[in-house]
PDB file of C-alpha atoms in Angstrom:
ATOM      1  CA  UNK A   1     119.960 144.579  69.029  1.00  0.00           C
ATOM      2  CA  UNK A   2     120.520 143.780  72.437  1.00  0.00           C
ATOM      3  CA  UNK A   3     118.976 140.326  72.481  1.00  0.00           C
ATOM      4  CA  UNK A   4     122.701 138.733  72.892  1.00  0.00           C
ATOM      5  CA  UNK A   5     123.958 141.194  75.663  1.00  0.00           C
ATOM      6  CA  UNK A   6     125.576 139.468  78.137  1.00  0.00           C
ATOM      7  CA  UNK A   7     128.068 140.433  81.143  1.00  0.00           C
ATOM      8  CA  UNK A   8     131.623 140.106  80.183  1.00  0.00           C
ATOM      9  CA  UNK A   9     134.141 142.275  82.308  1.00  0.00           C
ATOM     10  CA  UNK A  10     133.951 144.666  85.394  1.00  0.00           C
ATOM     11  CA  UNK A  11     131.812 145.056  87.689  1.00  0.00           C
ATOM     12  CA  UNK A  12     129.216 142.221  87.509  1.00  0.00           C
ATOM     13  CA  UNK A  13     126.633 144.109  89.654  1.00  0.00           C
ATOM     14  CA  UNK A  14     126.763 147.214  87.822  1.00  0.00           C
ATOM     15  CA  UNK A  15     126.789 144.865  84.416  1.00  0.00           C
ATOM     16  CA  UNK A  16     123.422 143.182  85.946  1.00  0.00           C
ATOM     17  CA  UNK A  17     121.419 146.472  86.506  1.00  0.00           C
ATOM     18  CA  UNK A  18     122.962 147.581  83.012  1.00  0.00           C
ATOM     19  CA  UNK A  19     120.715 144.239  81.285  1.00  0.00           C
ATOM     20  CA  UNK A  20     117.964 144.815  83.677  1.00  0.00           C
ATOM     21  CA  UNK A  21     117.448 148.346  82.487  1.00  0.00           C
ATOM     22  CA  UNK A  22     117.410 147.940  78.942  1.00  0.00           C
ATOM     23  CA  UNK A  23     115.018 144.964  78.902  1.00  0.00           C
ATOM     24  CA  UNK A  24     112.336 147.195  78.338  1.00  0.00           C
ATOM     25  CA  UNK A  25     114.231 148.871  75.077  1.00  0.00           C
ATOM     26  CA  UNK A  26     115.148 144.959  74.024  1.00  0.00           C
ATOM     27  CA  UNK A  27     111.482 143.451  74.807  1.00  0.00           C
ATOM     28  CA  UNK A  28     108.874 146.517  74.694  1.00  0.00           C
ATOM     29  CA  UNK A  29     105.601 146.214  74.910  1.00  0.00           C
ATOM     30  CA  UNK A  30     104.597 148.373  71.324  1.00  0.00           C
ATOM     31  CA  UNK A  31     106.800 148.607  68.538  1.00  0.00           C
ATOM     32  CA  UNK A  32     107.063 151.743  66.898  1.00  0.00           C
ATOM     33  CA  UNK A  33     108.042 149.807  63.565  1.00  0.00           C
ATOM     34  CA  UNK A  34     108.052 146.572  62.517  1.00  0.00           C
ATOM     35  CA  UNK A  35     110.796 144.397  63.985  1.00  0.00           C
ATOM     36  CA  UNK A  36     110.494 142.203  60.626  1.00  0.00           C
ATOM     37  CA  UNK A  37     110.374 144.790  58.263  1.00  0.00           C
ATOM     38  CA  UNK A  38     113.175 145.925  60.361  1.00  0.00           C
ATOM     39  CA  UNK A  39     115.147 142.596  59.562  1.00  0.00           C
ATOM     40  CA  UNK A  40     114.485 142.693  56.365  1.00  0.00           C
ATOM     41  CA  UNK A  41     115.849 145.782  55.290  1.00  0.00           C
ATOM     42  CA  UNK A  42     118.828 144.790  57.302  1.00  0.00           C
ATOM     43  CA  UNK A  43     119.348 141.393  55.286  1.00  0.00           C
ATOM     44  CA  UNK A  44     118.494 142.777  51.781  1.00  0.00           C
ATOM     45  CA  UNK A  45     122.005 145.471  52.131  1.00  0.00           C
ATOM     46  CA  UNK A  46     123.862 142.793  53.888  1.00  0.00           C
ATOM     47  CA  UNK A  47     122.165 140.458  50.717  1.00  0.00           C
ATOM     48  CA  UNK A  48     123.543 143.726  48.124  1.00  0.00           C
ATOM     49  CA  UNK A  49     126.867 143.553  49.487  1.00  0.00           C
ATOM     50  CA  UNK A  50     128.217 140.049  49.613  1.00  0.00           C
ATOM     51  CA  UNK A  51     126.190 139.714  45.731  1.00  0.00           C
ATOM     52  CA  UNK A  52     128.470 142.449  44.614  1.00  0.00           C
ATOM     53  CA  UNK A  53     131.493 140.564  46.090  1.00  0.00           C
ATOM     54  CA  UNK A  54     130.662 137.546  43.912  1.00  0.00           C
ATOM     55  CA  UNK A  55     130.001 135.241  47.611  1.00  0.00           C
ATOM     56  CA  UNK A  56     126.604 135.177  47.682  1.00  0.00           C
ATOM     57  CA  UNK A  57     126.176 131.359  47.696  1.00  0.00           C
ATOM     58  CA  UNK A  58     129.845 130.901  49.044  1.00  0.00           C
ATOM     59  CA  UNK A  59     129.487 132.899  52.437  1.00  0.00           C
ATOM     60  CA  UNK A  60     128.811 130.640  55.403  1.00  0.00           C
ATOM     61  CA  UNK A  61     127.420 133.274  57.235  1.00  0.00           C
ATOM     62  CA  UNK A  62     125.464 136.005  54.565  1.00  0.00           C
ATOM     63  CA  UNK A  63     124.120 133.232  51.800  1.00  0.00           C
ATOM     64  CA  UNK A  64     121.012 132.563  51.457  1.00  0.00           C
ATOM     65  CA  UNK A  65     119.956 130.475  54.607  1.00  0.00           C
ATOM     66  CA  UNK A  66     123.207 130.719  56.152  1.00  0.00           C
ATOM     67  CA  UNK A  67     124.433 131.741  59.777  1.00  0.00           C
ATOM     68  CA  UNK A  68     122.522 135.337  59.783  1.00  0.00           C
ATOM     69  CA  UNK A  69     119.394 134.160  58.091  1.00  0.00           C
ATOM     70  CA  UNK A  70     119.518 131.605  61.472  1.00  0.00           C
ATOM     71  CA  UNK A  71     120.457 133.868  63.546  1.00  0.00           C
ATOM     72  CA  UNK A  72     117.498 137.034  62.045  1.00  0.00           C
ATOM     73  CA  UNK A  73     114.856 134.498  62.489  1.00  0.00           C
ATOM     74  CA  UNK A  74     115.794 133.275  65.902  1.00  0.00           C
ATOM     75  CA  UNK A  75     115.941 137.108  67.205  1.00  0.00           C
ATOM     76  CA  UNK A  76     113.106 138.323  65.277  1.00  0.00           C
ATOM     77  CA  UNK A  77     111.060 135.606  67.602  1.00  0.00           C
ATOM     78  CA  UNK A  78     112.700 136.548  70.336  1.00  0.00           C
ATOM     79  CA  UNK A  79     111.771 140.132  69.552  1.00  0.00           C
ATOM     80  CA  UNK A  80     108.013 139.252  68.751  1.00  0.00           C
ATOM     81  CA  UNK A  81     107.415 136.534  71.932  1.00  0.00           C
ATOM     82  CA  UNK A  82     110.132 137.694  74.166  1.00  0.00           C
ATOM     83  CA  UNK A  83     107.768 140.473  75.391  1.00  0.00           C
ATOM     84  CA  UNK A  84     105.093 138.014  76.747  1.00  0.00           C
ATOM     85  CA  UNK A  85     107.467 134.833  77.425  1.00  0.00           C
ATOM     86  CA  UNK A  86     110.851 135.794  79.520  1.00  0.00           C
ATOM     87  CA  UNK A  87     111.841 132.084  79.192  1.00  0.00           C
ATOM     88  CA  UNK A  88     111.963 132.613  75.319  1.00  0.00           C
ATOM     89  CA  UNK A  89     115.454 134.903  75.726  1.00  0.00           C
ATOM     90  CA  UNK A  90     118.148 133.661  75.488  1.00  0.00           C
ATOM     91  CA  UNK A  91     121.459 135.208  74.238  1.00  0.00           C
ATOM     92  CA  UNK A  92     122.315 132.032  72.670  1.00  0.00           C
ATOM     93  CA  UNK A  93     121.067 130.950  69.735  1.00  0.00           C
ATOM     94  CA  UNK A  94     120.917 127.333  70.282  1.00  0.00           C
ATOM     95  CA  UNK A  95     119.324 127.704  73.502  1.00  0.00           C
ATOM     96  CA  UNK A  96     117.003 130.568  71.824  1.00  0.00           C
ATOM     97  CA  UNK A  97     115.922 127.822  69.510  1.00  0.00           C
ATOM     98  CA  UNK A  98     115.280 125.360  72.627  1.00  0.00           C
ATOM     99  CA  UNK A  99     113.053 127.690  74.308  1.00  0.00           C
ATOM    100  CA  UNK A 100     111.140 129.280  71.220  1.00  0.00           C
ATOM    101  CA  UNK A 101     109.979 125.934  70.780  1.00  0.00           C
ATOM    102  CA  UNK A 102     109.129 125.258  74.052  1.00  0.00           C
ATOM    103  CA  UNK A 103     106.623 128.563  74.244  1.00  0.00           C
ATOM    104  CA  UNK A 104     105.448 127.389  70.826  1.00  0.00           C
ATOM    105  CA  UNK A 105     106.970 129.943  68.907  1.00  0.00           C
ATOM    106  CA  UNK A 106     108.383 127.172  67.231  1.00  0.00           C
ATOM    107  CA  UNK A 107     107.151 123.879  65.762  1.00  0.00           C
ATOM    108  CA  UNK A 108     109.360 120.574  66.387  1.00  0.00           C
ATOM    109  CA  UNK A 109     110.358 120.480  62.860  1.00  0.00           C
ATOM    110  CA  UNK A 110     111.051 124.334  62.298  1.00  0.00           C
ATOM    111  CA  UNK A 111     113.397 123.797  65.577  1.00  0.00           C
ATOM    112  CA  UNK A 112     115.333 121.108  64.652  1.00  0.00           C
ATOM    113  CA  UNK A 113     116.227 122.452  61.054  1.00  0.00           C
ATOM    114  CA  UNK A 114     117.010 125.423  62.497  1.00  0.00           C
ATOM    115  CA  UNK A 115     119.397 123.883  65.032  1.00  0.00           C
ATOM    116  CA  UNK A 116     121.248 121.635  62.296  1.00  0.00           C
ATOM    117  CA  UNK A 117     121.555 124.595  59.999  1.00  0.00           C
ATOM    118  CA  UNK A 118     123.186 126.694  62.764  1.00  0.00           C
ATOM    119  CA  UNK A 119     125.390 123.627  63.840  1.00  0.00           C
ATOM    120  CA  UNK A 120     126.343 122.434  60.142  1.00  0.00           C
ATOM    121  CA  UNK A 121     127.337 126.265  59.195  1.00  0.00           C
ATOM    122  CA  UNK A 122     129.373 127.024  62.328  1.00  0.00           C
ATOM    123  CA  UNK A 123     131.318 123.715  62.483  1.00  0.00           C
ATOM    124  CA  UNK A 124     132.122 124.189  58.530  1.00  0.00           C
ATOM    125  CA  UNK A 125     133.082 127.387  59.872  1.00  0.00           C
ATOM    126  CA  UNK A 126     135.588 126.582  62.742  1.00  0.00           C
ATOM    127  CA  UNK A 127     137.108 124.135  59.851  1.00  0.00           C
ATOM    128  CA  UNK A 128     137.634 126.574  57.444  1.00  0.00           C
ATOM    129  CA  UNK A 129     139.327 128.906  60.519  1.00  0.00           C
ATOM    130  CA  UNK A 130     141.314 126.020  61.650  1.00  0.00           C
ATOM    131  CA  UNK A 131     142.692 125.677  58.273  1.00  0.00           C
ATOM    132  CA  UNK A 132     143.485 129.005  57.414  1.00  0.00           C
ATOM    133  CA  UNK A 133     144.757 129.623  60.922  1.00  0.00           C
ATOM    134  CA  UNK A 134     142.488 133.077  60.671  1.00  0.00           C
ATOM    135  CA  UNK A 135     138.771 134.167  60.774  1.00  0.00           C
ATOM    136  CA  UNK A 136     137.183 133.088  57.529  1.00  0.00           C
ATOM    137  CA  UNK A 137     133.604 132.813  56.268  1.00  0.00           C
ATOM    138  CA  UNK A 138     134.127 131.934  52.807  1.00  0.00           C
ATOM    139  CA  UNK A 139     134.547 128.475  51.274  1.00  0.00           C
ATOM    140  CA  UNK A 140     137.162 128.182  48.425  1.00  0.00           C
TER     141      UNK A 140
END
């Protein structure tokens, strides 16, 4: 997915036209398949392969309700309202959270558990990185 493209090096005008051009392919107007059945097939082999690791409730960011399942839901709206809304993109997810809510995609509550979820998991996260002085996702 596109969704979190975002200019990082070179040429910032080339980088622009680059995000303006595949809006269309990120936001379309029809989908040829469904975006959530999409996601779902996605998260079930990610869901396989951290259960046959033994981390399924251990992972910060592949258990059950953890950083990707915040992360799926926020860009499967994004995918869904995105097409009719442009102020519902966002390649953040915090600020994707923000402005599902504020086009409705979102209820109050649904937004803020979202947003503590995502906060609680990626602070846990830094700490466990901090640490271990290396990227880690799992807690001991």
């Amino acid at each position: 997915m596109l969704i979190k493209a975002r200019l990082c090096a070179g040429s910032q005008q080339l980088g622009q036209r680059f995000l303006e051009m595949v809006q269309p392919f990120v936001y379309p107007r029809y989908f040829e398949a469904s975006p959530v059945a999409e996601i779902h097939r996605i998260k079930g082999r990610i869901e396989d392969r951290i259960g046959r690791k033994g981390q399924g409730e251990t992972h910060l960011k592949l258990r059950s309700g953890g950083i990707r399942d915040v992360e799926f839901v926020v860009q499967c709206l994004q995918l869904l309202v995105g097409r009719m809304h442009k102020n519902a993109r966002s390649d953040n997810t915090l600020e994707a959270i923000r402005q599902l809510q504020r086009v409705s995609a979102l209820s109050e509550e649904e937004a803020d558990s979202l947003k503590a979820a995502y906060v609680f998991y990626r602070r846990l996260e830094h700490r466990l990185q901090m640490m271990h002085n290396r990227s880690d996702y799992v807690l001991p």
